[in-house]
Coordinates of C-alpha atoms in Angstrom, one line a residue:
M1 CA 81.6 -102.1 -41.9
D2 CA 82.4 -105.5 -43.4
A3 CA 78.8 -106.2 -44.0
H4 CA 78.5 -103.0 -45.9
S5 CA 81.6 -103.5 -48.0
R6 CA 79.8 -106.3 -50.0
G7 CA 77.7 -105.5 -53.1
R8 CA 77.1 -101.9 -53.4
A9 CA 80.1 -100.9 -51.2
D10 CA 81.1 -98.4 -53.8
D11 CA 77.8 -96.4 -53.5
I12 CA 78.3 -96.0 -49.7
D13 CA 80.7 -93.3 -48.5
P14 CA 81.6 -94.4 -45.0
A15 CA 81.9 -90.8 -43.8
D16 CA 78.2 -90.4 -44.3
Q17 CA 77.6 -93.4 -42.0
W18 CA 79.0 -91.3 -39.0
V19 CA 76.1 -89.1 -37.8
L20 CA 76.0 -86.9 -34.7
N21 CA 73.7 -88.0 -31.9
P22 CA 72.1 -84.9 -30.5
N23 CA 71.6 -86.7 -27.1
T24 CA 75.2 -87.3 -26.4
G25 CA 77.1 -84.8 -28.7
N26 CA 79.1 -87.7 -30.2
Y27 CA 79.4 -89.2 -33.7
E28 CA 78.0 -92.6 -34.1
L29 CA 78.4 -95.2 -36.8
R30 CA 75.0 -96.0 -38.6
L31 CA 75.1 -99.1 -40.5
D32 CA 71.9 -98.6 -42.4
H33 CA 71.8 -97.1 -46.0
S34 CA 69.4 -94.4 -44.9
A35 CA 72.1 -92.8 -42.8
G36 CA 74.0 -91.9 -45.9
E37 CA 71.3 -89.8 -47.2
S38 CA 71.9 -87.0 -44.7
S39 CA 75.1 -85.1 -44.3
S40 CA 77.0 -84.7 -41.1
P41 CA 78.6 -81.4 -39.7
S42 CA 82.4 -81.4 -39.9
R43 CA 82.8 -81.7 -36.2
T44 CA 85.3 -83.9 -34.1
A45 CA 84.5 -86.8 -32.1
T46 CA 86.5 -90.0 -31.1
A47 CA 85.6 -93.6 -31.8
E48 CA 87.2 -96.9 -30.9
G49 CA 88.1 -99.4 -33.3
T50 CA 87.3 -97.6 -36.6
G51 CA 89.3 -97.0 -39.8
R52 CA 90.3 -93.6 -40.8
R53 CA 89.6 -92.1 -44.2
G54 CA 91.3 -89.1 -45.6
G55 CA 94.5 -87.6 -44.1
S56 CA 97.6 -86.7 -46.2
R57 CA 97.5 -89.5 -48.7
T58 CA 100.0 -90.0 -51.4
G59 CA 99.0 -90.4 -55.0
S60 CA 99.6 -94.1 -54.9
S61 CA 97.2 -94.5 -52.1
R62 CA 94.5 -92.4 -54.0
E63 CA 95.0 -94.6 -57.0
G64 CA 93.7 -97.5 -55.3
S65 CA 90.4 -95.9 -54.2
G66 CA 88.2 -96.2 -57.0
R67 CA 86.3 -99.3 -56.1
R68 CA 87.2 -100.6 -52.7
G69 CA 86.5 -104.2 -51.5
S70 CA 87.4 -105.7 -48.1
G71 CA 91.0 -105.9 -49.4
S72 CA 91.5 -102.3 -49.8
R73 CA 90.0 -101.7 -46.6
E74 CA 92.7 -104.1 -44.9
R75 CA 95.5 -102.0 -46.7
E76 CA 94.0 -98.8 -45.3
R77 CA 93.9 -100.3 -41.8
E78 CA 97.6 -101.1 -42.0
E79 CA 98.6 -97.5 -42.8
V80 CA 96.8 -96.2 -39.6
P81 CA 98.7 -96.2 -36.4
D82 CA 97.4 -97.6 -33.2
G83 CA 95.7 -95.3 -30.8
P84 CA 92.3 -93.3 -30.9
R85 CA 91.0 -92.9 -34.4
Q86 CA 89.4 -89.9 -35.8
V87 CA 85.7 -89.8 -37.0
P88 CA 85.8 -89.2 -40.7
G89 CA 85.0 -85.7 -41.7
Q90 CA 82.4 -84.6 -44.2
R91 CA 83.4 -85.0 -47.9
S92 CA 81.9 -84.5 -51.5
R93 CA 80.6 -87.5 -53.2
R94 CA 83.3 -87.5 -55.9
S95 CA 86.7 -85.9 -56.1
S96 CA 88.0 -84.0 -59.1
Q97 CA 89.9 -86.9 -60.3
G98 CA 86.7 -89.1 -60.6
G99 CA 87.5 -91.2 -57.5
R100 CA 86.0 -90.8 -53.9
G101 CA 87.5 -87.6 -52.4
A102 CA 88.6 -87.8 -48.8
A103 CA 88.4 -84.8 -46.4
E104 CA 91.3 -83.8 -44.1
P105 CA 90.6 -85.4 -40.7
P106 CA 90.0 -83.0 -37.8
S107 CA 92.8 -82.2 -35.5
A108 CA 93.1 -84.6 -32.5
G109 CA 93.4 -81.7 -30.3
R110 CA 90.3 -79.9 -31.2
R111 CA 87.8 -79.6 -28.4
K112 CA 85.0 -82.0 -28.3
R113 CA 81.5 -80.6 -29.4
K114 CA 79.3 -79.8 -26.5
P115 CA 76.2 -82.0 -26.3
Q116 CA 73.2 -80.5 -27.8
K117 CA 70.7 -81.8 -25.5
T118 CA 71.3 -79.2 -22.8
R119 CA 70.9 -76.3 -25.4
K120 CA 67.6 -77.7 -26.6
K121 CA 66.2 -78.3 -23.3
K122 CA 67.0 -74.8 -22.3
A123 CA 65.4 -73.4 -25.4
L124 CA 62.3 -75.4 -24.8
L125 CA 61.9 -75.0 -21.1
W126 CA 61.6 -71.2 -21.1
T127 CA 58.5 -71.4 -23.2
G128 CA 56.5 -72.7 -20.4
G129 CA 53.4 -71.0 -18.9
V130 CA 52.2 -69.1 -21.8
M131 CA 49.2 -68.8 -24.1
A132 CA 49.1 -72.0 -26.3
F133 CA 50.1 -70.3 -29.5
V134 CA 53.0 -68.5 -28.0
V135 CA 54.3 -71.7 -26.3
V136 CA 54.5 -73.3 -29.8
A137 CA 56.2 -70.4 -31.4
G138 CA 58.8 -70.2 -28.7
S139 CA 59.5 -73.9 -28.9
A140 CA 60.1 -73.9 -32.5
G141 CA 63.3 -71.9 -31.9
A142 CA 64.9 -74.9 -30.6
Y143 CA 65.1 -76.4 -34.2
A144 CA 66.4 -73.3 -35.9
L145 CA 63.8 -73.6 -38.7
Y146 CA 63.5 -69.9 -38.8
Q147 CA 63.2 -69.7 -42.7
K148 CA 60.5 -72.4 -42.9
L149 CA 58.5 -71.1 -40.1
N150 CA 58.8 -67.4 -41.4
G151 CA 57.2 -68.6 -44.6
N152 CA 54.3 -69.8 -42.6
I153 CA 53.5 -66.7 -40.6
D154 CA 51.2 -64.0 -42.0
A155 CA 51.5 -60.4 -40.8
I156 CA 49.4 -57.3 -40.8
D157 CA 50.6 -53.7 -40.3
V158 CA 48.4 -52.1 -37.5
G159 CA 50.2 -48.9 -37.5
D160 CA 50.0 -47.1 -34.2
A161 CA 47.5 -49.6 -32.7
G162 CA 50.3 -51.6 -31.4
S163 CA 53.8 -51.4 -30.2
K164 CA 56.9 -51.4 -32.4
N165 CA 59.0 -53.3 -29.9
V166 CA 58.8 -57.0 -29.4
V167 CA 58.9 -56.8 -25.6
T168 CA 58.7 -53.8 -23.2
D169 CA 60.2 -53.2 -19.9
G170 CA 56.8 -52.7 -18.2
P171 CA 53.6 -54.6 -18.4
M172 CA 52.6 -56.3 -21.7
N173 CA 49.2 -56.7 -23.4
I174 CA 48.7 -59.2 -26.1
L175 CA 45.3 -59.6 -27.9
I176 CA 44.5 -63.1 -28.8
I177 CA 41.7 -63.2 -31.5
G178 CA 39.9 -66.3 -32.6
T179 CA 37.9 -65.5 -35.8
D180 CA 35.0 -67.3 -37.3
K181 CA 36.5 -67.1 -40.7
R182 CA 35.5 -70.2 -42.7
T183 CA 38.6 -70.8 -44.9
G184 CA 40.2 -74.3 -45.3
K185 CA 38.9 -77.7 -46.1
G186 CA 36.0 -79.0 -44.0
N187 CA 35.1 -75.5 -42.7
E188 CA 32.3 -74.7 -45.1
G189 CA 29.6 -75.9 -43.0
Y190 CA 30.1 -73.7 -40.0
G191 CA 27.6 -70.8 -40.0
D192 CA 28.0 -68.0 -42.4
K193 CA 29.9 -69.1 -45.5
G194 CA 30.5 -65.6 -46.6
S195 CA 31.8 -64.4 -43.3
E196 CA 34.9 -62.1 -43.5
G197 CA 35.9 -63.3 -40.0
H198 CA 34.7 -61.4 -36.9
A199 CA 36.2 -61.3 -33.5
D200 CA 34.4 -64.4 -32.3
T201 CA 36.7 -65.3 -29.3
T202 CA 38.8 -62.5 -28.0
I203 CA 41.2 -62.6 -24.9
L204 CA 43.3 -59.7 -23.6
F205 CA 46.2 -61.3 -22.1
H206 CA 48.0 -58.9 -19.5
V207 CA 51.5 -59.8 -18.4
S208 CA 52.7 -58.0 -15.2
E209 CA 55.7 -55.8 -15.3
D210 CA 57.7 -58.3 -13.0
R211 CA 56.5 -61.4 -15.1
T212 CA 55.2 -63.1 -11.9
N213 CA 51.5 -63.2 -13.1
A214 CA 49.3 -62.8 -15.9
T215 CA 45.5 -62.1 -16.4
A216 CA 43.7 -63.4 -19.4
M217 CA 40.3 -61.6 -19.7
S218 CA 37.9 -62.9 -22.3
I219 CA 35.8 -60.3 -24.1
P220 CA 32.2 -61.2 -25.0
R221 CA 31.4 -61.2 -28.7
D222 CA 28.0 -59.8 -28.0
L223 CA 29.2 -56.8 -26.0
M224 CA 27.6 -53.6 -27.1
T225 CA 30.2 -50.9 -27.3
E226 CA 31.6 -48.0 -29.4
I227 CA 33.9 -49.2 -32.3
P228 CA 36.3 -46.1 -32.6
E229 CA 37.7 -44.7 -35.8
C230 CA 40.7 -46.7 -37.1
E231 CA 43.1 -46.8 -39.9
T232 CA 44.1 -49.6 -42.1
K233 CA 47.1 -50.1 -44.5
N234 CA 46.3 -50.9 -47.9
E235 CA 48.6 -53.2 -50.3
D236 CA 49.6 -50.2 -52.3
G237 CA 50.8 -48.4 -49.2
T238 CA 47.8 -46.0 -48.8
T239 CA 45.9 -45.7 -45.7
T240 CA 42.1 -45.9 -45.3
V241 CA 40.3 -44.3 -42.4
I242 CA 37.3 -46.2 -41.2
P243 CA 34.9 -44.1 -39.2
G244 CA 33.8 -45.1 -35.8
T245 CA 30.3 -46.3 -35.0
P246 CA 28.5 -46.3 -31.6
N247 CA 26.5 -48.9 -30.1
E248 CA 27.7 -52.1 -32.0
R249 CA 28.6 -55.5 -31.3
F250 CA 32.2 -56.0 -30.3
N251 CA 32.8 -58.8 -32.7
T252 CA 32.3 -56.4 -35.6
S253 CA 35.4 -54.5 -34.7
L254 CA 37.0 -57.1 -37.0
G255 CA 36.0 -57.8 -40.5
Q256 CA 33.1 -55.5 -40.8
N257 CA 33.6 -52.5 -43.1
G258 CA 37.1 -53.4 -44.0
R259 CA 38.3 -53.4 -40.3
N260 CA 41.5 -55.3 -39.5
P261 CA 43.0 -56.4 -36.1
G262 CA 44.3 -53.0 -35.5
C263 CA 40.7 -51.8 -35.2
T264 CA 39.9 -54.4 -32.7
M265 CA 43.2 -53.4 -30.7
K266 CA 41.7 -49.7 -30.8
T267 CA 38.3 -51.0 -29.6
V268 CA 39.8 -52.9 -26.6
E269 CA 42.0 -49.8 -25.7
N270 CA 38.8 -47.7 -25.8
I271 CA 36.8 -50.0 -23.5
T272 CA 39.4 -50.9 -21.0
G273 CA 42.1 -48.1 -21.1
L274 CA 44.7 -50.9 -21.8
K275 CA 46.7 -50.5 -24.9
P276 CA 47.4 -53.8 -26.6
D277 CA 51.1 -54.2 -27.7
H278 CA 50.6 -56.9 -30.2
F279 CA 47.9 -59.3 -31.5
M280 CA 47.8 -63.0 -32.6
M281 CA 44.9 -64.1 -34.7
V282 CA 43.7 -67.7 -35.6
D283 CA 40.8 -69.2 -37.3
F284 CA 39.0 -72.4 -37.1
N285 CA 41.8 -74.4 -38.7
A286 CA 44.1 -73.6 -35.8
V287 CA 41.9 -75.3 -33.3
K288 CA 41.9 -78.5 -35.4
S289 CA 45.5 -78.5 -36.4
L290 CA 47.1 -77.5 -33.0
T291 CA 45.0 -80.1 -31.0
S292 CA 45.8 -82.8 -33.5
A293 CA 49.5 -81.9 -33.4
V294 CA 49.7 -82.1 -29.7
G295 CA 48.0 -85.4 -29.7
G296 CA 44.7 -84.2 -28.1
V297 CA 43.8 -81.9 -25.2
K298 CA 42.3 -83.4 -21.9
V299 CA 38.9 -82.1 -21.1
C300 CA 36.4 -82.9 -18.3
M301 CA 32.6 -83.0 -18.5
A302 CA 30.4 -82.8 -15.4
K303 CA 27.7 -84.6 -17.5
P304 CA 27.6 -86.5 -20.7
I305 CA 27.3 -84.2 -23.9
D306 CA 25.3 -85.0 -27.0
D307 CA 24.7 -81.9 -29.0
P308 CA 23.1 -82.6 -32.5
K309 CA 23.8 -79.0 -33.7
S310 CA 27.7 -79.2 -33.2
H311 CA 27.8 -83.0 -33.5
L312 CA 29.6 -83.1 -30.1
K313 CA 29.6 -86.3 -28.0
L314 CA 31.6 -86.6 -25.0
P315 CA 31.3 -88.9 -22.0
Q316 CA 30.9 -87.7 -18.4
G317 CA 34.3 -87.4 -16.8
E318 CA 37.9 -86.9 -18.4
S319 CA 38.4 -87.6 -22.1
K320 CA 40.7 -86.1 -24.9
V321 CA 39.5 -84.0 -27.8
Q322 CA 41.2 -83.0 -31.1
G323 CA 40.4 -81.8 -34.6
E324 CA 36.8 -81.5 -35.5
Q325 CA 35.7 -82.7 -32.0
A326 CA 37.9 -79.9 -30.3
L327 CA 36.4 -77.2 -32.6
A328 CA 32.8 -78.5 -31.8
L329 CA 33.5 -78.2 -28.1
L330 CA 34.7 -74.6 -28.4
R331 CA 31.8 -73.6 -30.6
T332 CA 28.7 -75.3 -28.9
R333 CA 26.4 -73.1 -26.9
D334 CA 23.7 -75.6 -26.2
S335 CA 25.7 -77.9 -24.0
F336 CA 26.5 -75.8 -20.9
G337 CA 24.9 -73.6 -18.4
N338 CA 22.1 -71.4 -19.8
R339 CA 23.5 -71.8 -23.4
S340 CA 24.7 -68.2 -23.6
D341 CA 28.0 -67.0 -25.0
L342 CA 29.2 -66.3 -21.5
D343 CA 28.8 -70.0 -20.5
R344 CA 30.8 -71.0 -23.7
I345 CA 33.5 -68.5 -22.8
K346 CA 34.0 -70.4 -19.5
V347 CA 34.5 -73.6 -21.4
Q348 CA 37.0 -72.0 -23.8
Q349 CA 39.0 -70.7 -20.7
Q350 CA 39.1 -74.4 -19.3
F351 CA 40.1 -75.6 -22.7
L352 CA 42.9 -73.1 -23.1
G353 CA 44.3 -73.8 -19.6
S354 CA 44.4 -77.6 -20.3
M355 CA 46.0 -76.9 -23.6
I356 CA 48.7 -74.8 -21.9
R357 CA 49.3 -77.7 -19.5
E358 CA 49.6 -80.1 -22.3
M359 CA 52.2 -78.1 -24.1
K360 CA 54.1 -77.6 -21.0
S361 CA 54.2 -81.3 -20.3
S362 CA 57.3 -83.4 -20.7
D363 CA 55.6 -85.6 -23.3
T364 CA 55.6 -82.6 -25.5
L365 CA 58.7 -80.7 -24.6
T366 CA 60.9 -83.7 -25.0
N367 CA 59.4 -85.1 -28.2
P368 CA 61.1 -83.5 -31.1
K369 CA 58.5 -84.7 -33.7
K370 CA 55.5 -83.5 -31.7
L371 CA 57.3 -80.1 -31.2
Y372 CA 58.0 -79.8 -34.9
S373 CA 54.4 -80.7 -35.8
L374 CA 53.3 -78.0 -33.2
A375 CA 55.7 -75.3 -34.5
D376 CA 54.6 -76.0 -38.0
A377 CA 50.8 -76.0 -37.2
A378 CA 51.0 -73.0 -35.0
T379 CA 52.9 -70.7 -37.4
K380 CA 50.6 -71.8 -40.4
A381 CA 47.6 -70.8 -38.2
L382 CA 49.0 -67.6 -36.9
T383 CA 48.3 -64.1 -38.3
V384 CA 50.3 -61.4 -36.2
D385 CA 51.2 -57.6 -36.3
T386 CA 54.4 -56.8 -38.2
A387 CA 56.3 -56.1 -35.1
I388 CA 56.4 -59.8 -34.2
G389 CA 56.0 -61.1 -37.7
D390 CA 58.9 -63.6 -37.7
A391 CA 59.8 -66.6 -36.0
K392 CA 62.8 -65.0 -34.0
K393 CA 60.7 -62.3 -32.8
L394 CA 57.9 -64.7 -31.7
M395 CA 60.5 -66.7 -29.9
T396 CA 61.8 -63.5 -28.1
L397 CA 58.2 -62.7 -27.1
A398 CA 57.7 -66.4 -25.9
E399 CA 60.7 -66.3 -23.8
E400 CA 59.4 -63.1 -22.0
I401 CA 55.9 -64.3 -21.4
G402 CA 57.3 -67.8 -20.5
K403 CA 58.7 -66.3 -17.2
V404 CA 55.1 -66.5 -15.7
D405 CA 54.3 -69.6 -13.7
T406 CA 51.3 -71.4 -14.9
K407 CA 49.6 -71.3 -11.4
N408 CA 49.8 -67.4 -11.6
I409 CA 47.7 -67.1 -15.0
S410 CA 44.2 -66.1 -14.2
F411 CA 41.3 -66.7 -16.6
L412 CA 38.3 -64.6 -16.3
T413 CA 35.4 -62.8 -18.2
M414 CA 34.9 -59.2 -18.5
P415 CA 32.3 -58.1 -16.1
V416 CA 29.1 -57.4 -17.9
I417 CA 25.4 -56.9 -17.3
D418 CA 22.4 -57.4 -19.6
N419 CA 21.9 -54.6 -22.1
P420 CA 19.2 -52.2 -20.5
A421 CA 18.4 -50.8 -23.9
E422 CA 16.9 -54.1 -25.0
P423 CA 13.4 -55.2 -23.8
K424 CA 14.5 -58.9 -24.1
P425 CA 18.2 -58.6 -23.5
I426 CA 20.2 -60.6 -26.2
T427 CA 23.4 -58.4 -25.9
V428 CA 25.6 -57.2 -22.9
V429 CA 27.3 -54.0 -21.9
V430 CA 30.3 -53.5 -19.5
D431 CA 29.2 -53.5 -15.9
P432 CA 29.7 -50.0 -14.9
V433 CA 31.1 -50.7 -11.5
K434 CA 32.8 -54.1 -11.5
G435 CA 34.1 -53.6 -15.0
E436 CA 36.0 -50.3 -14.2
Q437 CA 37.5 -51.8 -10.9
L438 CA 38.9 -54.7 -12.8
F439 CA 40.2 -52.5 -15.7
A440 CA 41.8 -50.2 -13.0
M441 CA 43.4 -53.3 -11.4
M442 CA 44.8 -54.5 -14.7
R443 CA 46.1 -51.0 -15.6
S444 CA 47.7 -50.6 -12.2
D445 CA 49.2 -54.0 -12.7
T446 CA 47.7 -55.6 -9.7
S447 CA 48.0 -59.5 -9.5
L448 CA 44.9 -61.4 -9.4
T449 CA 46.8 -64.4 -8.0
E450 CA 48.9 -65.0 -5.1
V451 CA 52.5 -64.6 -6.0
K452 CA 55.6 -66.0 -4.5
Q453 CA 56.4 -65.1 -1.0
K454 CA 59.5 -63.2 -2.2
E455 CA 57.5 -60.9 -4.3
K456 CA 54.8 -60.6 -1.7
A457 CA 57.5 -59.5 0.9
A458 CA 59.0 -57.0 -1.5
K459 CA 55.4 -55.6 -2.3
G460 CA 54.7 -55.5 1.5
K461 CA 57.7 -53.5 2.3
Q462 CA 56.6 -51.0 -0.5
A463 CA 53.1 -51.0 0.7
A464 CA 54.3 -50.0 4.2
L465 CA 55.1 -46.5 2.7
L466 CA 51.3 -45.8 2.5
K467 CA 50.7 -46.7 6.2
G468 CA 50.8 -44.0 9.0
P469 CA 49.7 -40.6 9.7
K470 CA 48.5 -38.2 7.1
A471 CA 49.0 -34.5 6.9
E472 CA 46.0 -32.1 6.5
A473 CA 45.2 -31.1 2.9
A474 CA 46.1 -27.6 3.6
D475 CA 49.7 -28.4 4.8
V476 CA 50.5 -30.5 1.5
R477 CA 53.1 -28.7 -0.6
V478 CA 53.6 -30.4 -4.2
D479 CA 55.0 -29.4 -7.5
V480 CA 53.1 -31.0 -10.5
L481 CA 54.7 -32.1 -13.8
N482 CA 53.2 -33.7 -16.9
G483 CA 55.0 -36.7 -18.0
G484 CA 52.1 -38.4 -19.7
E485 CA 50.1 -38.2 -22.8
I486 CA 47.2 -35.9 -21.9
A487 CA 48.0 -32.2 -22.8
G488 CA 47.4 -29.7 -19.9
A489 CA 47.2 -32.8 -17.2
A490 CA 49.5 -30.8 -14.7
G491 CA 47.3 -27.6 -14.8
S492 CA 44.1 -29.6 -14.6
T493 CA 45.3 -31.5 -11.6
V494 CA 46.6 -28.6 -9.8
T495 CA 43.1 -27.0 -10.4
W496 CA 41.4 -30.0 -9.0
L497 CA 43.8 -30.3 -6.1
Q498 CA 43.1 -26.7 -5.1
T499 CA 39.3 -26.4 -5.7
V500 CA 38.3 -29.9 -4.8
Q501 CA 40.8 -31.3 -2.3
G502 CA 41.9 -28.1 -0.6
V503 CA 45.5 -28.2 -1.4
P504 CA 46.4 -24.5 -2.0
K505 CA 50.1 -25.2 -1.9
S506 CA 50.1 -27.0 -5.3
T507 CA 52.0 -25.6 -8.1
N508 CA 51.9 -26.2 -12.0
K509 CA 55.4 -27.0 -13.2
A510 CA 54.3 -27.8 -16.8
N511 CA 55.9 -30.7 -18.7
A512 CA 58.4 -33.1 -17.3
P513 CA 61.8 -33.4 -19.1
E514 CA 60.7 -36.7 -20.4
K515 CA 57.7 -39.1 -20.8
I516 CA 57.2 -41.7 -18.1
K517 CA 54.8 -44.8 -18.1
K518 CA 53.8 -44.6 -14.4
T519 CA 53.2 -41.7 -12.1
T520 CA 55.6 -41.1 -9.3
L521 CA 55.8 -39.0 -6.1
E522 CA 59.1 -37.9 -4.9
Y523 CA 59.3 -36.8 -1.4
A524 CA 61.6 -36.4 1.6
P525 CA 61.5 -38.6 4.9
N526 CA 60.0 -35.6 6.7
Q527 CA 57.4 -35.2 4.2
A528 CA 56.0 -38.8 4.5
D529 CA 52.7 -37.5 6.2
Q530 CA 52.1 -35.2 3.2
A531 CA 53.0 -38.0 0.7
R532 CA 50.5 -40.3 2.3
A533 CA 47.8 -37.7 2.1
L534 CA 48.4 -36.9 -1.6
A535 CA 48.6 -40.6 -2.3
E536 CA 45.1 -41.1 -0.7
M537 CA 43.5 -38.2 -2.8
M538 CA 45.3 -39.4 -6.1
G539 CA 44.7 -42.9 -5.7
L540 CA 48.5 -43.6 -6.1
P541 CA 49.7 -47.2 -5.7
A542 CA 52.6 -48.0 -3.3
T543 CA 54.8 -48.4 -6.3
A544 CA 54.6 -44.7 -7.1
M545 CA 56.1 -43.8 -3.8
K546 CA 59.8 -42.6 -4.2
K547 CA 61.2 -41.7 -0.8
G548 CA 64.4 -40.0 -0.6
T549 CA 67.2 -40.1 1.8
A550 CA 67.7 -36.6 3.2
D551 CA 65.0 -34.4 4.7
A552 CA 63.5 -31.4 3.0
E553 CA 64.6 -28.0 4.0
G554 CA 62.2 -24.8 4.5
L555 CA 59.4 -24.6 2.0
E556 CA 60.7 -27.4 -0.3
A557 CA 57.8 -29.2 -2.1
M558 CA 57.3 -32.7 -3.1
V559 CA 57.4 -33.6 -6.8
L560 CA 54.5 -35.4 -8.5
T561 CA 55.2 -36.5 -12.1
L562 CA 52.0 -37.7 -14.0
G563 CA 52.7 -40.7 -16.2
A564 CA 51.0 -42.4 -19.1
D565 CA 48.6 -44.2 -16.3
F566 CA 47.2 -40.8 -15.6
K567 CA 43.6 -40.8 -17.0
G568 CA 42.3 -37.3 -15.8
A569 CA 42.0 -35.1 -12.8
G570 CA 39.9 -36.7 -10.2
Q571 CA 40.3 -40.3 -11.6
L572 CA 42.1 -42.7 -9.2
I573 CA 45.5 -43.9 -10.8
T574 CA 45.4 -47.4 -9.0
G575 CA 42.6 -50.0 -8.8
P576 CA 41.5 -52.0 -5.9
A577 CA 43.8 -54.4 -4.3
K578 CA 41.4 -57.3 -4.9
P579 CA 39.1 -58.2 -7.9
P580 CA 35.3 -57.3 -7.6
K581 CA 33.1 -59.7 -5.8
D582 CA 31.4 -62.5 -7.7
I583 CA 33.9 -62.6 -10.5
E584 CA 34.6 -66.0 -11.4
K585 CA 38.4 -66.7 -12.1
A586 CA 40.2 -69.9 -12.9
S587 CA 43.9 -70.7 -12.8
A588 CA 45.6 -72.4 -15.8
D589 CA 47.2 -75.0 -13.7
K590 CA 44.1 -76.6 -12.5
A591 CA 41.6 -78.8 -14.4
V592 CA 37.9 -78.0 -14.0
C593 CA 35.0 -80.1 -15.3
A594 CA 32.5 -78.1 -17.7
Q595 CA 29.1 -77.9 -16.6

C-alpha cells in the first residue's frame, strides 16, 4: 500500500485493488495498477493487516479525504480497532461531494462466499464425451457469457423437420452437417467459388435413451437417394414448398434449389427411418478456427503424406494439425485408401474422435483462456435450428449428451454398395440388407458398444422375458391398439396376424388413449408363453415386454399397443442384437493411424 501511496495515489482507489480470486473464493490485494481497471463484486472476505475504508464516518473524517498521502492513511489506521479487518466494498469513483466516496463495509457476520472453482469445474466436466461442437457450447456456460455467445449463433427455422424440445426423454438424434460453403477469408480457393454450400460431410449422431452409448453414422455425400418434398421458411414469414426429386446425390439435399438444413433432416429420416431432433451446421471456417483455438488436434499417419492438390504434408506417425492444415486433412481424397469419399470419411471420423479427446482433456477443461477461445470460435461457426438457438439451450443439450462415456461413442459409415445403375460406378446406394439392419438397430436403440456391467445386467434381466416356451399361434389372444403415427395400424396388424401368422384371436381395438413412442405388450404371468410367441412374430424387443403381477382370468387377452416405432404390418420392430458383419467401426476413445 505504501508504495502505491506515492505519486498518483489519488488516482488509485484501494477498493479496486481487492479482487476476487476464483480459485479460492477469497479477495486478494493486487498491487498493480491494472487491478484497478476492473470492478470487484460487493462480497465479503477477510484479510489480515489491511486498512479499512468506508464505515460510518463523520463529516470531519470525510473532509480529509480529498488527496490522501501516507499521513492521512496513518490517521485512518488509528481509527480502526484491532481484530480482523473487512475487505473494502465496491464504490463509485467519486462521491456527490467531489471527494472519493466510501461504501459501507460488509457485515462481519455475513457468510463467506463459496469458492467458484467447484462450480466451474462441475459446469465443465459434464460436457465430456460429446461431439466437438456440442462440447464447446456446453463448456461456454461456465463463463456466463450468454449474451455474447448468443450474438454469435445463427439459427434457422426448420418447421416440423425437427423437435421443438431441447432434449427428449427417449433417444435423441442430432444431425451434424459440414458444408462446403466458401465464405470467409482464405476459403476462395477451395473448389466451386459459387457454391451455395452442400451437405459435404454429414453425421447422424444417435444418443441412446439411457445415455450410456451413442452411434455416429457418417452419410456419404455421393449417396444416390430420393430427396423428399420439404418446406422452407422465408424472411417475410411465408413458406416455400420445394418439390421432391428421385435419384439425386445426398449432398444436394442442402443448398440446391433453395433447400435448407430442414430438407437434409427430412432426407435422412426418409433414408433411415430416424427423425433428427436437431441439426448443427458448420463450414470451412469452423475446422480452422476450432482446431486453432484448441491448440491443434493430434493425428496419426501410417505413412508420410505429401498431397500437392490439398497442399497437405504430414510425417509418418503422430503429429498435430490446426487451421489450414487441419482443413486440408479433412478434404484430401488422394492421400488415403483408394482415394474415394468413403476412405476420406474414415479419416474424418478418426479426426473427430481425436478432437473430442482433446476437448475433454484436462489441458482444455482447466484452461479458462482456451475454453473461452473455443466457446467463441464454436458459436461463431455454428448454425443450428431455432429450438436450440441460444447458448443456454445449447448448454442444456450438451449436458444431456455429455452423459455418454467417450468409450461408448461408435463411429461408422452407412453401409453402401456401388450404384448398380452406373456402368462405371461413381456414386453409391444404401446396402439393401446391411443398411436396413443397421437402421433397425438404431431405431430400436440397440448399442453398438459394450456398456457398463450394471446396464448389461439390467438388460439381461429384461431380455430373459423373451426366453422360454412359446404358445401356438392359434392359442395367442391379443387386443391391438394404435398409439403410433400410422393411421389404421391396429386394423392392418390384426389382418396380418390373422391371415399371415395364423392368430385368429386377435382383435382391433382402434386408437389408444394417447400416443406412445415405443410399442408395448402387456401380459399376465400365465400368458408368458403367448407373449413370447407374439414377440417373435412382431420382432418386439425385450424392452417392449410389460409383465403384470396377477394372472389373467378366463378369456382375458393381452394388450399390444403400437407405438411410433411401428413401421407397418409385417415389419419387425426391433433390429438385430449385433451390427452387420464387415461394418468397420471405431471408438472415440481410441487413436487410430490413418492409412
